[in-house]
Amino acid sequence: MRRRTASSVLTLATVLGALALLFAPPATARSPIPAVAEFRQATSWEGGYQGAFTITNVGSHTLTSWTVSLTLPADTVITTQWDSVGTRNGNWYSFSNQSYNGTIAPGASVTFGWVAQGASLPRNCTLNQGICNLPGDTTAPTVPQGVRIVEFTGTSLLLAWSASADDRDTTLTYEITRDGLPAGSTFGVTSQLVTGLQPATAHVFRVRAKDAAGNTSAYSAPLVLPLPG
């Protein structure tokens, strides 16, 4: 009786393995999260707002639980919530369903909300590890007003201005130019020390505001300063 060699056995195993891969059913791709979470700012007032998320099951199977996680800038904190079980770690928040609203049938939706102290809106939001649907921030801050000199010390001065307003962020970045060139920036501060001025030389200062999404206002009206010699 003819004996198979080790090489022939290995070759046969390789062929059978290849055939198994060839005729095996295709691997099932991981299904996307069959739900979306839409945020809206229900009402707002000076120093706070009421926010709400609506979770809608857009899939064909019943959703049995949900968790929405998000971050808020340090200037805003959630003080009250409803229709969810919430946890917090610094500026990170997580909201999970209550026992009565975790099951969402196809096409149905549930809503939970909160009251926030501060004006900043949610960022870095996820729903069951998928991405939430947050409205994009495309609105620039208002133009800084009242650009003025607070102190002058020969070759340096302290420039100040009134704070800009933004639809989302209460803490903004301000960019300063001197004679059309960058002369510094501040975050959350409405003044800037400018040094290296030339005596008896006119200088032109402008300031603009930028929010966290990168939306930038127009520059302020120019402040033309003829320094004394």
PDB file of C-alpha atoms in Angstrom:
ATOM      1  CA  MET A   1       0.000   0.000   0.000  1.00  0.00           C
ATOM      2  CA  ARG A   2       1.324   3.342  -1.064  1.00  0.00           C
ATOM      3  CA  ARG A   3       2.066   5.725   1.812  1.00  0.00           C
ATOM      4  CA  ARG A   4       1.498   9.463   1.554  1.00  0.00           C
ATOM      5  CA  THR A   5       4.515  11.559   2.175  1.00  0.00           C
ATOM      6  CA  ALA A   6       4.456  14.484   4.588  1.00  0.00           C
ATOM      7  CA  SER A   7       4.659  16.917   1.677  1.00  0.00           C
ATOM      8  CA  SER A   8       1.617  15.379  -0.040  1.00  0.00           C
ATOM      9  CA  VAL A   9      -0.394  15.548   3.178  1.00  0.00           C
ATOM     10  CA  LEU A  10       0.569  19.209   3.618  1.00  0.00           C
ATOM     11  CA  THR A  11      -0.393  19.958   0.018  1.00  0.00           C
ATOM     12  CA  LEU A  12      -3.781  18.269   0.470  1.00  0.00           C
ATOM     13  CA  ALA A  13      -4.442  20.240   3.644  1.00  0.00           C
ATOM     14  CA  THR A  14      -3.556  23.461   1.888  1.00  0.00           C
ATOM     15  CA  VAL A  15      -5.921  22.705  -1.000  1.00  0.00           C
ATOM     16  CA  LEU A  16      -8.782  21.776   1.354  1.00  0.00           C
ATOM     17  CA  GLY A  17      -8.221  24.955   3.361  1.00  0.00           C
ATOM     18  CA  ALA A  18      -8.313  27.062   0.220  1.00  0.00           C
ATOM     19  CA  LEU A  19     -11.548  25.369  -0.902  1.00  0.00           C
ATOM     20  CA  ALA A  20     -13.085  25.992   2.508  1.00  0.00           C
ATOM     21  CA  LEU A  21     -12.266  29.682   2.258  1.00  0.00           C
ATOM     22  CA  LEU A  22     -13.550  29.825  -1.298  1.00  0.00           C
ATOM     23  CA  PHE A  23     -16.973  28.340  -0.533  1.00  0.00           C
ATOM     24  CA  ALA A  24     -17.413  29.718   2.969  1.00  0.00           C
ATOM     25  CA  PRO A  25     -20.172  32.305   3.406  1.00  0.00           C
ATOM     26  CA  PRO A  26     -18.879  35.872   3.464  1.00  0.00           C
ATOM     27  CA  ALA A  27     -18.162  37.389   6.857  1.00  0.00           C
ATOM     28  CA  THR A  28     -20.913  39.625   8.134  1.00  0.00           C
ATOM     29  CA  ALA A  29     -19.832  43.243   8.328  1.00  0.00           C
ATOM     30  CA  ARG A  30     -20.458  45.002  11.606  1.00  0.00           C
ATOM     31  CA  SER A  31     -23.774  46.820  11.382  1.00  0.00           C
ATOM     32  CA  PRO A  32     -23.795  50.544  12.019  1.00  0.00           C
ATOM     33  CA  ILE A  33     -25.508  51.882  15.132  1.00  0.00           C
ATOM     34  CA  PRO A  34     -29.225  51.789  14.163  1.00  0.00           C
ATOM     35  CA  ALA A  35     -30.077  55.010  15.964  1.00  0.00           C
ATOM     36  CA  VAL A  36     -29.299  58.716  15.860  1.00  0.00           C
ATOM     37  CA  ALA A  37     -29.204  61.271  18.672  1.00  0.00           C
ATOM     38  CA  GLU A  38     -30.216  64.818  17.738  1.00  0.00           C
ATOM     39  CA  PHE A  39     -29.355  67.687  20.083  1.00  0.00           C
ATOM     40  CA  ARG A  40     -31.294  70.918  20.353  1.00  0.00           C
ATOM     41  CA  GLN A  41     -31.143  73.905  22.667  1.00  0.00           C
ATOM     42  CA  ALA A  42     -34.747  74.194  23.827  1.00  0.00           C
ATOM     43  CA  THR A  43     -34.506  77.519  25.651  1.00  0.00           C
ATOM     44  CA  SER A  44     -31.725  79.801  26.838  1.00  0.00           C
ATOM     45  CA  TRP A  45     -31.265  82.708  29.206  1.00  0.00           C
ATOM     46  CA  GLU A  46     -28.405  84.762  30.563  1.00  0.00           C
ATOM     47  CA  GLY A  47     -26.090  82.304  32.268  1.00  0.00           C
ATOM     48  CA  GLY A  48     -27.682  79.040  31.173  1.00  0.00           C
ATOM     49  CA  TYR A  49     -29.929  77.016  28.883  1.00  0.00           C
ATOM     50  CA  GLN A  50     -32.099  73.912  28.655  1.00  0.00           C
ATOM     51  CA  GLY A  51     -30.820  71.216  26.315  1.00  0.00           C
ATOM     52  CA  ALA A  52     -32.421  68.031  25.001  1.00  0.00           C
ATOM     53  CA  PHE A  53     -31.416  64.946  23.012  1.00  0.00           C
ATOM     54  CA  THR A  54     -33.904  62.976  20.934  1.00  0.00           C
ATOM     55  CA  ILE A  55     -32.809  59.398  20.205  1.00  0.00           C
ATOM     56  CA  THR A  56     -34.527  57.830  17.185  1.00  0.00           C
ATOM     57  CA  ASN A  57     -34.312  54.184  16.162  1.00  0.00           C
ATOM     58  CA  VAL A  58     -33.679  54.272  12.410  1.00  0.00           C
ATOM     59  CA  GLY A  59     -32.962  50.543  12.153  1.00  0.00           C
ATOM     60  CA  SER A  60     -35.215  47.538  11.629  1.00  0.00           C
ATOM     61  CA  HIS A  61     -34.693  45.976  15.075  1.00  0.00           C
ATOM     62  CA  THR A  62     -35.733  47.153  18.508  1.00  0.00           C
ATOM     63  CA  LEU A  63     -33.097  49.062  20.457  1.00  0.00           C
ATOM     64  CA  THR A  64     -32.967  47.782  24.040  1.00  0.00           C
ATOM     65  CA  SER A  65     -30.633  50.324  25.652  1.00  0.00           C
ATOM     66  CA  TRP A  66     -28.763  53.527  24.897  1.00  0.00           C
ATOM     67  CA  THR A  67     -25.965  55.670  26.275  1.00  0.00           C
ATOM     68  CA  VAL A  68     -25.090  59.178  25.151  1.00  0.00           C
ATOM     69  CA  SER A  69     -21.656  60.502  26.147  1.00  0.00           C
ATOM     70  CA  LEU A  70     -20.387  64.036  25.603  1.00  0.00           C
ATOM     71  CA  THR A  71     -18.048  66.732  26.863  1.00  0.00           C
ATOM     72  CA  LEU A  72     -18.710  70.329  27.845  1.00  0.00           C
ATOM     73  CA  PRO A  73     -16.161  73.146  28.112  1.00  0.00           C
ATOM     74  CA  ALA A  74     -15.082  74.045  31.627  1.00  0.00           C
ATOM     75  CA  ASP A  75     -17.291  77.150  31.660  1.00  0.00           C
ATOM     76  CA  THR A  76     -20.499  75.073  31.523  1.00  0.00           C
ATOM     77  CA  VAL A  77     -21.857  72.415  33.915  1.00  0.00           C
ATOM     78  CA  ILE A  78     -25.070  70.395  33.920  1.00  0.00           C
ATOM     79  CA  THR A  79     -26.986  71.036  37.134  1.00  0.00           C
ATOM     80  CA  THR A  80     -30.278  69.153  36.557  1.00  0.00           C
ATOM     81  CA  GLN A  81     -31.282  66.275  34.291  1.00  0.00           C
ATOM     82  CA  TRP A  82     -34.348  64.112  33.607  1.00  0.00           C
ATOM     83  CA  ASP A  83     -35.323  60.877  31.827  1.00  0.00           C
ATOM     84  CA  SER A  84     -31.783  59.496  32.050  1.00  0.00           C
ATOM     85  CA  VAL A  85     -29.222  58.117  34.499  1.00  0.00           C
ATOM     86  CA  GLY A  86     -26.248  60.476  34.429  1.00  0.00           C
ATOM     87  CA  THR A  87     -22.628  60.265  35.528  1.00  0.00           C
ATOM     88  CA  ARG A  88     -19.910  62.887  35.384  1.00  0.00           C
ATOM     89  CA  ASN A  89     -16.114  62.880  35.404  1.00  0.00           C
ATOM     90  CA  GLY A  90     -14.769  66.401  35.094  1.00  0.00           C
ATOM     91  CA  ASN A  91     -16.127  67.845  31.862  1.00  0.00           C
ATOM     92  CA  TRP A  92     -17.179  64.398  30.558  1.00  0.00           C
ATOM     93  CA  TYR A  93     -20.829  63.350  30.955  1.00  0.00           C
ATOM     94  CA  SER A  94     -22.629  60.086  30.260  1.00  0.00           C
ATOM     95  CA  PHE A  95     -26.406  59.618  30.095  1.00  0.00           C
ATOM     96  CA  SER A  96     -27.986  56.157  30.000  1.00  0.00           C
ATOM     97  CA  ASN A  97     -31.608  55.143  29.734  1.00  0.00           C
ATOM     98  CA  GLN A  98     -33.937  54.751  32.672  1.00  0.00           C
ATOM     99  CA  SER A  99     -35.781  51.441  33.104  1.00  0.00           C
ATOM    100  CA  TYR A 100     -38.843  52.867  31.365  1.00  0.00           C
ATOM    101  CA  ASN A 101     -37.272  54.384  28.220  1.00  0.00           C
ATOM    102  CA  GLY A 102     -34.459  52.061  27.161  1.00  0.00           C
ATOM    103  CA  THR A 103     -36.513  50.111  24.617  1.00  0.00           C
ATOM    104  CA  ILE A 104     -37.059  51.949  21.331  1.00  0.00           C
ATOM    105  CA  ALA A 105     -39.012  50.267  18.546  1.00  0.00           C
ATOM    106  CA  PRO A 106     -38.056  50.875  14.894  1.00  0.00           C
ATOM    107  CA  GLY A 107     -39.138  54.369  13.926  1.00  0.00           C
ATOM    108  CA  ALA A 108     -39.808  55.414  17.535  1.00  0.00           C
ATOM    109  CA  SER A 109     -37.856  57.887  19.644  1.00  0.00           C
ATOM    110  CA  VAL A 110     -37.250  59.000  23.236  1.00  0.00           C
ATOM    111  CA  THR A 111     -36.027  62.300  24.646  1.00  0.00           C
ATOM    112  CA  PHE A 112     -33.980  63.257  27.685  1.00  0.00           C
ATOM    113  CA  GLY A 113     -32.762  66.665  28.781  1.00  0.00           C
ATOM    114  CA  TRP A 114     -30.977  68.848  31.277  1.00  0.00           C
ATOM    115  CA  VAL A 115     -30.429  72.356  32.567  1.00  0.00           C
ATOM    116  CA  ALA A 116     -26.930  73.790  32.136  1.00  0.00           C
ATOM    117  CA  GLN A 117     -25.205  76.614  33.951  1.00  0.00           C
ATOM    118  CA  GLY A 118     -23.124  78.320  31.292  1.00  0.00           C
ATOM    119  CA  ALA A 119     -23.610  78.849  27.562  1.00  0.00           C
ATOM    120  CA  SER A 120     -21.368  76.259  25.850  1.00  0.00           C
ATOM    121  CA  LEU A 121     -23.059  73.411  23.964  1.00  0.00           C
ATOM    122  CA  PRO A 122     -22.119  69.680  23.825  1.00  0.00           C
ATOM    123  CA  ARG A 123     -19.062  68.419  21.966  1.00  0.00           C
ATOM    124  CA  ASN A 124     -17.450  65.032  21.239  1.00  0.00           C
ATOM    125  CA  CYS A 125     -20.822  63.301  21.451  1.00  0.00           C
ATOM    126  CA  THR A 126     -21.302  59.543  20.985  1.00  0.00           C
ATOM    127  CA  LEU A 127     -24.398  57.309  21.026  1.00  0.00           C
ATOM    128  CA  ASN A 128     -23.633  53.668  21.923  1.00  0.00           C
ATOM    129  CA  GLN A 129     -20.093  54.333  20.632  1.00  0.00           C
ATOM    130  CA  GLY A 130     -21.471  55.799  17.378  1.00  0.00           C
ATOM    131  CA  ILE A 131     -21.380  59.497  16.546  1.00  0.00           C
ATOM    132  CA  CYS A 132     -24.238  61.789  17.518  1.00  0.00           C
ATOM    133  CA  ASN A 133     -25.744  64.334  15.196  1.00  0.00           C
ATOM    134  CA  LEU A 134     -24.724  67.702  16.590  1.00  0.00           C
ATOM    135  CA  PRO A 135     -25.626  70.800  14.631  1.00  0.00           C
ATOM    136  CA  GLY A 136     -22.483  72.306  13.156  1.00  0.00           C
ATOM    137  CA  ASP A 137     -21.205  75.569  14.568  1.00  0.00           C
ATOM    138  CA  THR A 138     -20.870  77.940  11.637  1.00  0.00           C
ATOM    139  CA  THR A 139     -21.653  81.242  13.377  1.00  0.00           C
ATOM    140  CA  ALA A 140     -18.744  83.595  14.062  1.00  0.00           C
ATOM    141  CA  PRO A 141     -18.524  85.681  17.235  1.00  0.00           C
ATOM    142  CA  THR A 142     -19.425  89.339  17.119  1.00  0.00           C
ATOM    143  CA  VAL A 143     -16.727  91.887  16.333  1.00  0.00           C
ATOM    144  CA  PRO A 144     -14.831  93.165  19.399  1.00  0.00           C
ATOM    145  CA  GLN A 145     -15.769  96.721  20.275  1.00  0.00           C
ATOM    146  CA  GLY A 146     -14.200  99.552  22.221  1.00  0.00           C
ATOM    147  CA  VAL A 147     -10.547  98.850  21.425  1.00  0.00           C
ATOM    148  CA  ARG A 148      -8.592 101.262  23.611  1.00  0.00           C
ATOM    149  CA  ILE A 149      -5.320 101.890  25.447  1.00  0.00           C
ATOM    150  CA  VAL A 150      -5.417 101.283  29.186  1.00  0.00           C
ATOM    151  CA  GLU A 151      -1.764 101.938  30.007  1.00  0.00           C
ATOM    152  CA  PHE A 152       1.136 103.364  28.033  1.00  0.00           C
ATOM    153  CA  THR A 153       4.778 103.069  29.112  1.00  0.00           C
ATOM    154  CA  GLY A 154       6.885 104.464  26.309  1.00  0.00           C
ATOM    155  CA  THR A 155       7.663 101.445  24.144  1.00  0.00           C
ATOM    156  CA  SER A 156       4.806  99.254  25.360  1.00  0.00           C
ATOM    157  CA  LEU A 157       1.099  99.566  26.017  1.00  0.00           C
ATOM    158  CA  LEU A 158      -1.806  97.574  27.421  1.00  0.00           C
ATOM    159  CA  LEU A 159      -4.521  97.195  24.811  1.00  0.00           C
ATOM    160  CA  ALA A 160      -8.094  96.397  25.953  1.00  0.00           C
ATOM    161  CA  TRP A 161     -11.500  95.840  24.339  1.00  0.00           C
ATOM    162  CA  SER A 162     -15.048  94.765  25.134  1.00  0.00           C
ATOM    163  CA  ALA A 163     -15.822  91.024  25.000  1.00  0.00           C
ATOM    164  CA  SER A 164     -17.447  89.555  21.910  1.00  0.00           C
ATOM    165  CA  ALA A 165     -20.580  87.404  22.029  1.00  0.00           C
ATOM    166  CA  ASP A 166     -20.913  83.903  20.537  1.00  0.00           C
ATOM    167  CA  ASP A 167     -23.870  81.571  20.044  1.00  0.00           C
ATOM    168  CA  ARG A 168     -22.066  78.665  21.762  1.00  0.00           C
ATOM    169  CA  ASP A 169     -18.904  79.619  23.582  1.00  0.00           C
ATOM    170  CA  THR A 170     -18.576  82.088  26.409  1.00  0.00           C
ATOM    171  CA  THR A 171     -14.765  81.855  26.414  1.00  0.00           C
ATOM    172  CA  LEU A 172     -13.197  83.083  23.180  1.00  0.00           C
ATOM    173  CA  THR A 173      -9.762  83.581  21.685  1.00  0.00           C
ATOM    174  CA  TYR A 174      -8.804  87.106  20.645  1.00  0.00           C
ATOM    175  CA  GLU A 175      -6.183  87.781  17.999  1.00  0.00           C
ATOM    176  CA  ILE A 176      -4.414  91.136  17.867  1.00  0.00           C
ATOM    177  CA  THR A 177      -2.598  92.709  14.930  1.00  0.00           C
ATOM    178  CA  ARG A 178      -0.240  95.669  14.863  1.00  0.00           C
ATOM    179  CA  ASP A 179       0.253  97.338  11.504  1.00  0.00           C
ATOM    180  CA  GLY A 180      -1.318  94.284   9.835  1.00  0.00           C
ATOM    181  CA  LEU A 181       0.994  91.750  11.489  1.00  0.00           C
ATOM    182  CA  PRO A 182       0.183  89.342  14.361  1.00  0.00           C
ATOM    183  CA  ALA A 183       0.894  90.937  17.735  1.00  0.00           C
ATOM    184  CA  GLY A 184      -0.321  88.215  20.101  1.00  0.00           C
ATOM    185  CA  SER A 185      -3.473  86.436  21.178  1.00  0.00           C
ATOM    186  CA  THR A 186      -5.384  85.816  24.391  1.00  0.00           C
ATOM    187  CA  PHE A 187      -7.869  83.177  25.556  1.00  0.00           C
ATOM    188  CA  GLY A 188     -10.750  84.415  27.669  1.00  0.00           C
ATOM    189  CA  VAL A 189      -8.957  87.697  28.407  1.00  0.00           C
ATOM    190  CA  THR A 190      -9.916  91.042  26.855  1.00  0.00           C
ATOM    191  CA  SER A 191      -6.544  92.763  27.122  1.00  0.00           C
ATOM    192  CA  GLN A 192      -3.062  92.261  25.727  1.00  0.00           C
ATOM    193  CA  LEU A 193       0.326  93.780  26.512  1.00  0.00           C
ATOM    194  CA  VAL A 194       2.042  94.945  23.320  1.00  0.00           C
ATOM    195  CA  THR A 195       5.770  95.619  23.483  1.00  0.00           C
ATOM    196  CA  GLY A 196       8.525  96.687  21.115  1.00  0.00           C
ATOM    197  CA  LEU A 197       6.858  99.896  19.923  1.00  0.00           C
ATOM    198  CA  GLN A 198       8.890 102.540  18.138  1.00  0.00           C
ATOM    199  CA  PRO A 199       8.743 106.058  19.649  1.00  0.00           C
ATOM    200  CA  ALA A 200       7.322 108.811  17.426  1.00  0.00           C
ATOM    201  CA  THR A 201       5.854 106.191  15.092  1.00  0.00           C
ATOM    202  CA  ALA A 202       2.173 105.687  14.261  1.00  0.00           C
ATOM    203  CA  HIS A 203       0.780 102.199  14.806  1.00  0.00           C
ATOM    204  CA  VAL A 204      -2.550 100.621  13.830  1.00  0.00           C
ATOM    205  CA  PHE A 205      -4.146  98.000  16.101  1.00  0.00           C
ATOM    206  CA  ARG A 206      -7.033  95.665  15.333  1.00  0.00           C
ATOM    207  CA  VAL A 207      -8.636  92.812  17.293  1.00  0.00           C
ATOM    208  CA  ARG A 208     -10.822  89.893  16.188  1.00  0.00           C
ATOM    209  CA  ALA A 209     -12.546  87.053  18.066  1.00  0.00           C
ATOM    210  CA  LYS A 210     -12.431  83.308  17.354  1.00  0.00           C
ATOM    211  CA  ASP A 211     -14.615  80.558  18.857  1.00  0.00           C
ATOM    212  CA  ALA A 212     -13.742  76.926  19.612  1.00  0.00           C
ATOM    213  CA  ALA A 213     -14.962  75.768  16.192  1.00  0.00           C
ATOM    214  CA  GLY A 214     -12.585  78.164  14.451  1.00  0.00           C
ATOM    215  CA  ASN A 215     -15.206  80.668  13.328  1.00  0.00           C
ATOM    216  CA  THR A 216     -13.567  84.104  13.265  1.00  0.00           C
ATOM    217  CA  SER A 217     -15.151  87.536  13.413  1.00  0.00           C
ATOM    218  CA  ALA A 218     -14.162  90.477  11.283  1.00  0.00           C
ATOM    219  CA  TYR A 219     -11.496  92.748  12.700  1.00  0.00           C
ATOM    220  CA  SER A 220     -12.468  95.630  14.924  1.00  0.00           C
ATOM    221  CA  ALA A 221     -12.337  99.206  13.751  1.00  0.00           C
ATOM    222  CA  PRO A 222      -8.682 100.280  13.620  1.00  0.00           C
ATOM    223  CA  LEU A 223      -7.148 102.069  16.568  1.00  0.00           C
ATOM    224  CA  VAL A 224      -4.524 104.455  15.147  1.00  0.00           C
ATOM    225  CA  LEU A 225      -2.029 105.489  17.712  1.00  0.00           C
ATOM    226  CA  PRO A 226       0.540 108.256  17.071  1.00  0.00           C
ATOM    227  CA  LEU A 227       2.970 107.687  19.895  1.00  0.00           C
ATOM    228  CA  PRO A 228       4.674 110.733  21.441  1.00  0.00           C
ATOM    229  CA  GLY A 229       8.379 111.172  20.643  1.00  0.00           C
TER     230      GLY A 229
END
